[in-house]
């Protein structure tokens, strides 16, 4: 024992009862695990099997149901973040689960669209048209997840370098719009179905381009920090 420990007695803290210690000092309450934003996020995860089920169902309502589920997930993605910030209900578990739910929904939708493409001339002549952006988007998300996991173990500057930026927000917006259009266009009763699919694929390529671009921006920021 060093000299700092001589003549000192360790202060024993009395156990807390109902959030208040015996010495009268209030004790902080542990954060609730299931807040409203977290429940909404869990709902998005639970919606993935429903999305898959309705996607493979036949009937005039199937495409509408699939699109509705995806849109509901997109809305709750914005809503849970808004509620968490507005009502200060953010939790570490919610912060972890939110991007997981997003990636599950997007990846599932991309895989579904690739495994059962629409029977239109554009996709019959070029079945790879959906596969290429799907691989780019999913690959980027896997890479960014790994990078952010690594950044969390580094210093604050590295962690700040991978914070969501405006480029990432534009990527998400175009991605959600493209996937909504592609899911909705599976309804054969819609007019100008070919035009809808073409616009959806075009937006998906824009989203894939933004995804790769944002990844490059993040990696350049990290590289500059590491070189200092």
PDB file of C-alpha atoms in Angstrom:
ATOM      1  CA  UNK A   1       0.000   0.000   0.000  1.00  0.00           C
ATOM      2  CA  UNK A   2       1.328   3.459  -0.890  1.00  0.00           C
ATOM      3  CA  UNK A   3       1.503   6.425   1.436  1.00  0.00           C
ATOM      4  CA  UNK A   4      -1.787   7.800   0.074  1.00  0.00           C
ATOM      5  CA  UNK A   5      -3.661   4.981   1.768  1.00  0.00           C
ATOM      6  CA  UNK A   6      -2.147   5.495   5.223  1.00  0.00           C
ATOM      7  CA  UNK A   7      -4.473   6.967   7.823  1.00  0.00           C
ATOM      8  CA  UNK A   8      -7.484   6.937   5.466  1.00  0.00           C
ATOM      9  CA  UNK A   9     -10.590   4.873   5.834  1.00  0.00           C
ATOM     10  CA  UNK A  10     -12.559   3.799   2.761  1.00  0.00           C
ATOM     11  CA  UNK A  11     -15.998   5.373   2.748  1.00  0.00           C
ATOM     12  CA  UNK A  12     -18.688   2.730   2.765  1.00  0.00           C
ATOM     13  CA  UNK A  13     -21.790   3.703   0.852  1.00  0.00           C
ATOM     14  CA  UNK A  14     -25.009   2.410   2.305  1.00  0.00           C
ATOM     15  CA  UNK A  15     -27.200   0.464  -0.098  1.00  0.00           C
ATOM     16  CA  UNK A  16     -29.951   2.439  -1.770  1.00  0.00           C
ATOM     17  CA  UNK A  17     -33.573   1.826  -0.913  1.00  0.00           C
ATOM     18  CA  UNK A  18     -36.191   2.897  -3.471  1.00  0.00           C
ATOM     19  CA  UNK A  19     -33.629   5.002  -5.310  1.00  0.00           C
ATOM     20  CA  UNK A  20     -32.445   6.852  -2.160  1.00  0.00           C
ATOM     21  CA  UNK A  21     -29.356   5.918  -0.186  1.00  0.00           C
ATOM     22  CA  UNK A  22     -29.498   5.605   3.595  1.00  0.00           C
ATOM     23  CA  UNK A  23     -27.389   8.745   3.896  1.00  0.00           C
ATOM     24  CA  UNK A  24     -30.102  10.660   2.040  1.00  0.00           C
ATOM     25  CA  UNK A  25     -28.270  11.060  -1.269  1.00  0.00           C
ATOM     26  CA  UNK A  26     -30.465  10.292  -4.296  1.00  0.00           C
ATOM     27  CA  UNK A  27     -29.256   7.491  -6.510  1.00  0.00           C
ATOM     28  CA  UNK A  28     -29.600   7.661 -10.303  1.00  0.00           C
ATOM     29  CA  UNK A  29     -32.174   5.293 -11.722  1.00  0.00           C
ATOM     30  CA  UNK A  30     -30.980   2.883 -14.400  1.00  0.00           C
ATOM     31  CA  UNK A  31     -32.391   3.731 -17.835  1.00  0.00           C
ATOM     32  CA  UNK A  32     -35.527   1.894 -18.860  1.00  0.00           C
ATOM     33  CA  UNK A  33     -34.915  -0.812 -21.412  1.00  0.00           C
ATOM     34  CA  UNK A  34     -38.242  -0.540 -23.229  1.00  0.00           C
ATOM     35  CA  UNK A  35     -39.053   3.067 -23.983  1.00  0.00           C
ATOM     36  CA  UNK A  36     -41.545   4.086 -26.674  1.00  0.00           C
ATOM     37  CA  UNK A  37     -38.840   4.663 -29.324  1.00  0.00           C
ATOM     38  CA  UNK A  38     -37.330   1.259 -28.564  1.00  0.00           C
ATOM     39  CA  UNK A  39     -40.731  -0.420 -28.847  1.00  0.00           C
ATOM     40  CA  UNK A  40     -41.188   1.203 -32.265  1.00  0.00           C
ATOM     41  CA  UNK A  41     -37.763  -0.049 -33.298  1.00  0.00           C
ATOM     42  CA  UNK A  42     -38.575  -3.582 -32.139  1.00  0.00           C
ATOM     43  CA  UNK A  43     -41.757  -3.304 -34.183  1.00  0.00           C
ATOM     44  CA  UNK A  44     -39.650  -2.630 -37.277  1.00  0.00           C
ATOM     45  CA  UNK A  45     -37.632  -5.767 -36.645  1.00  0.00           C
ATOM     46  CA  UNK A  46     -40.831  -7.771 -36.176  1.00  0.00           C
ATOM     47  CA  UNK A  47     -42.192  -6.338 -39.433  1.00  0.00           C
ATOM     48  CA  UNK A  48     -39.445  -7.962 -41.518  1.00  0.00           C
ATOM     49  CA  UNK A  49     -41.053 -11.456 -41.506  1.00  0.00           C
ATOM     50  CA  UNK A  50     -44.394  -9.842 -42.374  1.00  0.00           C
ATOM     51  CA  UNK A  51     -42.781  -8.039 -45.286  1.00  0.00           C
ATOM     52  CA  UNK A  52     -41.325 -11.297 -46.586  1.00  0.00           C
ATOM     53  CA  UNK A  53     -44.625 -13.141 -46.197  1.00  0.00           C
ATOM     54  CA  UNK A  54     -46.728 -10.585 -48.043  1.00  0.00           C
ATOM     55  CA  UNK A  55     -44.105 -10.221 -50.770  1.00  0.00           C
ATOM     56  CA  UNK A  56     -44.507 -13.845 -51.838  1.00  0.00           C
ATOM     57  CA  UNK A  57     -48.279 -13.888 -51.515  1.00  0.00           C
ATOM     58  CA  UNK A  58     -50.503 -13.674 -54.555  1.00  0.00           C
ATOM     59  CA  UNK A  59     -53.484 -11.412 -54.924  1.00  0.00           C
ATOM     60  CA  UNK A  60     -54.254  -7.795 -55.749  1.00  0.00           C
ATOM     61  CA  UNK A  61     -53.720  -6.747 -52.132  1.00  0.00           C
ATOM     62  CA  UNK A  62     -50.279  -8.345 -51.689  1.00  0.00           C
ATOM     63  CA  UNK A  63     -48.246  -5.545 -53.288  1.00  0.00           C
ATOM     64  CA  UNK A  64     -50.215  -2.929 -51.363  1.00  0.00           C
ATOM     65  CA  UNK A  65     -49.658  -4.763 -48.079  1.00  0.00           C
ATOM     66  CA  UNK A  66     -45.927  -5.141 -48.705  1.00  0.00           C
ATOM     67  CA  UNK A  67     -45.573  -1.482 -49.632  1.00  0.00           C
ATOM     68  CA  UNK A  68     -47.616  -0.454 -46.605  1.00  0.00           C
ATOM     69  CA  UNK A  69     -45.405  -2.449 -44.250  1.00  0.00           C
ATOM     70  CA  UNK A  70     -42.282  -0.911 -45.747  1.00  0.00           C
ATOM     71  CA  UNK A  71     -43.708   2.609 -45.555  1.00  0.00           C
ATOM     72  CA  UNK A  72     -44.783   2.073 -41.951  1.00  0.00           C
ATOM     73  CA  UNK A  73     -41.256   0.956 -41.121  1.00  0.00           C
ATOM     74  CA  UNK A  74     -39.818   4.038 -42.823  1.00  0.00           C
ATOM     75  CA  UNK A  75     -42.162   6.339 -40.892  1.00  0.00           C
ATOM     76  CA  UNK A  76     -41.403   4.717 -37.542  1.00  0.00           C
ATOM     77  CA  UNK A  77     -37.700   4.992 -38.333  1.00  0.00           C
ATOM     78  CA  UNK A  78     -38.108   8.766 -38.360  1.00  0.00           C
ATOM     79  CA  UNK A  79     -40.656   8.769 -35.537  1.00  0.00           C
ATOM     80  CA  UNK A  80     -38.639   6.818 -32.986  1.00  0.00           C
ATOM     81  CA  UNK A  81     -35.667   9.126 -33.449  1.00  0.00           C
ATOM     82  CA  UNK A  82     -37.867  12.200 -33.129  1.00  0.00           C
ATOM     83  CA  UNK A  83     -39.530  10.923 -29.952  1.00  0.00           C
ATOM     84  CA  UNK A  84     -36.198   9.884 -28.448  1.00  0.00           C
ATOM     85  CA  UNK A  85     -34.771  13.376 -28.989  1.00  0.00           C
ATOM     86  CA  UNK A  86     -37.905  15.329 -28.102  1.00  0.00           C
ATOM     87  CA  UNK A  87     -38.782  13.405 -24.952  1.00  0.00           C
ATOM     88  CA  UNK A  88     -35.212  12.438 -24.029  1.00  0.00           C
ATOM     89  CA  UNK A  89     -36.049   8.743 -24.161  1.00  0.00           C
ATOM     90  CA  UNK A  90     -32.901   7.584 -25.891  1.00  0.00           C
ATOM     91  CA  UNK A  91     -31.220   4.489 -24.463  1.00  0.00           C
ATOM     92  CA  UNK A  92     -28.011   2.625 -25.333  1.00  0.00           C
ATOM     93  CA  UNK A  93     -30.086  -0.398 -26.334  1.00  0.00           C
ATOM     94  CA  UNK A  94     -32.280   1.710 -28.605  1.00  0.00           C
ATOM     95  CA  UNK A  95     -29.240   3.360 -30.171  1.00  0.00           C
ATOM     96  CA  UNK A  96     -27.824  -0.092 -30.902  1.00  0.00           C
ATOM     97  CA  UNK A  97     -31.055  -1.595 -32.222  1.00  0.00           C
ATOM     98  CA  UNK A  98     -32.165   1.290 -34.456  1.00  0.00           C
ATOM     99  CA  UNK A  99     -29.533   0.871 -37.208  1.00  0.00           C
ATOM    100  CA  UNK A 100     -29.899  -2.908 -36.975  1.00  0.00           C
ATOM    101  CA  UNK A 101     -33.631  -2.628 -37.683  1.00  0.00           C
ATOM    102  CA  UNK A 102     -32.988  -0.281 -40.609  1.00  0.00           C
ATOM    103  CA  UNK A 103     -30.408  -2.552 -42.188  1.00  0.00           C
ATOM    104  CA  UNK A 104     -32.571  -5.644 -41.745  1.00  0.00           C
ATOM    105  CA  UNK A 105     -35.527  -4.002 -43.463  1.00  0.00           C
ATOM    106  CA  UNK A 106     -33.493  -2.580 -46.348  1.00  0.00           C
ATOM    107  CA  UNK A 107     -31.420  -5.726 -46.899  1.00  0.00           C
ATOM    108  CA  UNK A 108     -34.511  -7.945 -46.818  1.00  0.00           C
ATOM    109  CA  UNK A 109     -36.294  -5.731 -49.349  1.00  0.00           C
ATOM    110  CA  UNK A 110     -33.315  -5.663 -51.701  1.00  0.00           C
ATOM    111  CA  UNK A 111     -32.915  -9.435 -51.561  1.00  0.00           C
ATOM    112  CA  UNK A 112     -36.631  -9.938 -52.170  1.00  0.00           C
ATOM    113  CA  UNK A 113     -36.609  -7.659 -55.199  1.00  0.00           C
ATOM    114  CA  UNK A 114     -33.593  -9.505 -56.614  1.00  0.00           C
ATOM    115  CA  UNK A 115     -34.996 -12.989 -56.062  1.00  0.00           C
ATOM    116  CA  UNK A 116     -38.366 -12.197 -57.586  1.00  0.00           C
ATOM    117  CA  UNK A 117     -37.922  -9.364 -60.096  1.00  0.00           C
ATOM    118  CA  UNK A 118     -40.841  -7.898 -61.968  1.00  0.00           C
ATOM    119  CA  UNK A 119     -41.656  -9.424 -65.315  1.00  0.00           C
ATOM    120  CA  UNK A 120     -41.049  -6.392 -67.472  1.00  0.00           C
ATOM    121  CA  UNK A 121     -38.864  -6.069 -70.538  1.00  0.00           C
ATOM    122  CA  UNK A 122     -36.225  -3.979 -68.773  1.00  0.00           C
ATOM    123  CA  UNK A 123     -35.526  -6.619 -66.123  1.00  0.00           C
ATOM    124  CA  UNK A 124     -35.905  -9.536 -68.521  1.00  0.00           C
ATOM    125  CA  UNK A 125     -33.163  -8.088 -70.707  1.00  0.00           C
ATOM    126  CA  UNK A 126     -30.994  -7.042 -67.764  1.00  0.00           C
ATOM    127  CA  UNK A 127     -31.686  -9.138 -64.652  1.00  0.00           C
ATOM    128  CA  UNK A 128     -28.501  -7.742 -63.111  1.00  0.00           C
ATOM    129  CA  UNK A 129     -29.936  -4.226 -63.012  1.00  0.00           C
ATOM    130  CA  UNK A 130     -31.246  -4.760 -59.483  1.00  0.00           C
ATOM    131  CA  UNK A 131     -28.419  -7.001 -58.316  1.00  0.00           C
ATOM    132  CA  UNK A 132     -25.620  -4.473 -58.832  1.00  0.00           C
ATOM    133  CA  UNK A 133     -27.020  -1.646 -56.658  1.00  0.00           C
ATOM    134  CA  UNK A 134     -28.276  -4.176 -54.108  1.00  0.00           C
ATOM    135  CA  UNK A 135     -24.772  -5.587 -53.625  1.00  0.00           C
ATOM    136  CA  UNK A 136     -23.311  -2.076 -53.457  1.00  0.00           C
ATOM    137  CA  UNK A 137     -25.805  -0.917 -50.821  1.00  0.00           C
ATOM    138  CA  UNK A 138     -25.643  -4.038 -48.647  1.00  0.00           C
ATOM    139  CA  UNK A 139     -21.853  -4.178 -48.926  1.00  0.00           C
ATOM    140  CA  UNK A 140     -21.573  -0.551 -47.905  1.00  0.00           C
ATOM    141  CA  UNK A 141     -23.823  -1.081 -44.879  1.00  0.00           C
ATOM    142  CA  UNK A 142     -21.813  -4.086 -43.713  1.00  0.00           C
ATOM    143  CA  UNK A 143     -18.577  -2.141 -44.127  1.00  0.00           C
ATOM    144  CA  UNK A 144     -19.887   0.924 -42.291  1.00  0.00           C
ATOM    145  CA  UNK A 145     -21.185  -1.217 -39.438  1.00  0.00           C
ATOM    146  CA  UNK A 146     -17.726  -2.715 -39.011  1.00  0.00           C
ATOM    147  CA  UNK A 147     -16.060   0.700 -39.277  1.00  0.00           C
ATOM    148  CA  UNK A 148     -18.370   2.234 -36.663  1.00  0.00           C
ATOM    149  CA  UNK A 149     -17.801  -0.738 -34.359  1.00  0.00           C
ATOM    150  CA  UNK A 150     -14.065  -0.184 -34.665  1.00  0.00           C
ATOM    151  CA  UNK A 151     -14.428   3.599 -34.275  1.00  0.00           C
ATOM    152  CA  UNK A 152     -16.295   3.104 -30.999  1.00  0.00           C
ATOM    153  CA  UNK A 153     -13.125   1.591 -29.538  1.00  0.00           C
ATOM    154  CA  UNK A 154     -10.945   4.465 -30.727  1.00  0.00           C
ATOM    155  CA  UNK A 155     -10.670   8.093 -29.653  1.00  0.00           C
ATOM    156  CA  UNK A 156     -13.429  10.691 -29.890  1.00  0.00           C
ATOM    157  CA  UNK A 157     -12.125  12.197 -33.129  1.00  0.00           C
ATOM    158  CA  UNK A 158     -12.417   8.889 -34.964  1.00  0.00           C
ATOM    159  CA  UNK A 159     -15.918   8.376 -33.601  1.00  0.00           C
ATOM    160  CA  UNK A 160     -16.948  11.856 -34.722  1.00  0.00           C
ATOM    161  CA  UNK A 161     -15.572  11.145 -38.193  1.00  0.00           C
ATOM    162  CA  UNK A 162     -18.155   8.398 -38.745  1.00  0.00           C
ATOM    163  CA  UNK A 163     -21.128  10.359 -37.417  1.00  0.00           C
ATOM    164  CA  UNK A 164     -24.067  10.500 -39.822  1.00  0.00           C
ATOM    165  CA  UNK A 165     -23.724  13.390 -42.270  1.00  0.00           C
ATOM    166  CA  UNK A 166     -25.997  15.009 -44.841  1.00  0.00           C
ATOM    167  CA  UNK A 167     -24.692  12.725 -47.569  1.00  0.00           C
ATOM    168  CA  UNK A 168     -25.840   9.724 -45.568  1.00  0.00           C
ATOM    169  CA  UNK A 169     -29.252  11.309 -45.073  1.00  0.00           C
ATOM    170  CA  UNK A 170     -29.656  11.856 -48.810  1.00  0.00           C
ATOM    171  CA  UNK A 171     -28.613   8.264 -49.376  1.00  0.00           C
ATOM    172  CA  UNK A 172     -31.295   7.059 -46.997  1.00  0.00           C
ATOM    173  CA  UNK A 173     -33.974   9.284 -48.531  1.00  0.00           C
ATOM    174  CA  UNK A 174     -33.314   8.150 -52.110  1.00  0.00           C
ATOM    175  CA  UNK A 175     -32.999   4.545 -50.975  1.00  0.00           C
ATOM    176  CA  UNK A 176     -36.346   4.522 -49.179  1.00  0.00           C
ATOM    177  CA  UNK A 177     -38.056   6.279 -52.089  1.00  0.00           C
ATOM    178  CA  UNK A 178     -36.604   3.861 -54.637  1.00  0.00           C
ATOM    179  CA  UNK A 179     -37.587   0.776 -52.658  1.00  0.00           C
ATOM    180  CA  UNK A 180     -41.087   2.107 -52.051  1.00  0.00           C
ATOM    181  CA  UNK A 181     -41.563   2.692 -55.785  1.00  0.00           C
ATOM    182  CA  UNK A 182     -40.229  -0.755 -56.670  1.00  0.00           C
ATOM    183  CA  UNK A 183     -42.466  -2.467 -54.125  1.00  0.00           C
ATOM    184  CA  UNK A 184     -45.539  -0.479 -55.148  1.00  0.00           C
ATOM    185  CA  UNK A 185     -44.938  -1.113 -58.853  1.00  0.00           C
ATOM    186  CA  UNK A 186     -45.501  -4.827 -58.289  1.00  0.00           C
ATOM    187  CA  UNK A 187     -49.195  -3.998 -58.423  1.00  0.00           C
ATOM    188  CA  UNK A 188     -49.991  -4.867 -62.031  1.00  0.00           C
ATOM    189  CA  UNK A 189     -53.107  -2.721 -61.994  1.00  0.00           C
ATOM    190  CA  UNK A 190     -51.030   0.448 -61.758  1.00  0.00           C
ATOM    191  CA  UNK A 191     -50.761   2.472 -64.969  1.00  0.00           C
ATOM    192  CA  UNK A 192     -47.335   3.001 -66.539  1.00  0.00           C
ATOM    193  CA  UNK A 193     -45.812   0.142 -64.581  1.00  0.00           C
ATOM    194  CA  UNK A 194     -42.687   0.076 -66.754  1.00  0.00           C
ATOM    195  CA  UNK A 195     -42.074   3.778 -66.148  1.00  0.00           C
ATOM    196  CA  UNK A 196     -42.465   3.320 -62.397  1.00  0.00           C
ATOM    197  CA  UNK A 197     -39.984   0.454 -62.316  1.00  0.00           C
ATOM    198  CA  UNK A 198     -37.499   2.388 -64.436  1.00  0.00           C
ATOM    199  CA  UNK A 199     -37.687   5.404 -62.131  1.00  0.00           C
ATOM    200  CA  UNK A 200     -37.316   3.159 -59.087  1.00  0.00           C
ATOM    201  CA  UNK A 201     -34.227   1.465 -60.511  1.00  0.00           C
ATOM    202  CA  UNK A 202     -32.732   4.826 -61.476  1.00  0.00           C
ATOM    203  CA  UNK A 203     -33.227   6.115 -57.929  1.00  0.00           C
ATOM    204  CA  UNK A 204     -31.733   2.920 -56.550  1.00  0.00           C
ATOM    205  CA  UNK A 205     -28.578   3.556 -58.577  1.00  0.00           C
ATOM    206  CA  UNK A 206     -28.488   7.122 -57.263  1.00  0.00           C
ATOM    207  CA  UNK A 207     -28.779   5.735 -53.742  1.00  0.00           C
ATOM    208  CA  UNK A 208     -26.025   3.185 -54.389  1.00  0.00           C
ATOM    209  CA  UNK A 209     -23.789   5.938 -55.739  1.00  0.00           C
ATOM    210  CA  UNK A 210     -24.430   8.090 -52.676  1.00  0.00           C
ATOM    211  CA  UNK A 211     -23.771   5.069 -50.454  1.00  0.00           C
ATOM    212  CA  UNK A 212     -20.355   4.445 -51.995  1.00  0.00           C
ATOM    213  CA  UNK A 213     -19.557   8.152 -52.043  1.00  0.00           C
ATOM    214  CA  UNK A 214     -20.418   8.554 -48.361  1.00  0.00           C
ATOM    215  CA  UNK A 215     -18.296   5.512 -47.525  1.00  0.00           C
ATOM    216  CA  UNK A 216     -15.323   7.084 -49.311  1.00  0.00           C
ATOM    217  CA  UNK A 217     -15.902  10.356 -47.426  1.00  0.00           C
ATOM    218  CA  UNK A 218     -15.974   8.542 -44.081  1.00  0.00           C
ATOM    219  CA  UNK A 219     -12.835   6.567 -44.868  1.00  0.00           C
ATOM    220  CA  UNK A 220     -10.964   9.694 -45.986  1.00  0.00           C
ATOM    221  CA  UNK A 221     -11.843  11.427 -42.713  1.00  0.00           C
ATOM    222  CA  UNK A 222     -10.604   8.461 -40.707  1.00  0.00           C
ATOM    223  CA  UNK A 223      -7.433   8.199 -42.782  1.00  0.00           C
ATOM    224  CA  UNK A 224      -6.601  11.864 -42.192  1.00  0.00           C
ATOM    225  CA  UNK A 225      -7.066  11.449 -38.441  1.00  0.00           C
ATOM    226  CA  UNK A 226      -4.883   8.346 -38.322  1.00  0.00           C
ATOM    227  CA  UNK A 227      -2.101  10.066 -40.273  1.00  0.00           C
ATOM    228  CA  UNK A 228      -1.886  12.946 -37.796  1.00  0.00           C
TER     229      UNK A 228
END
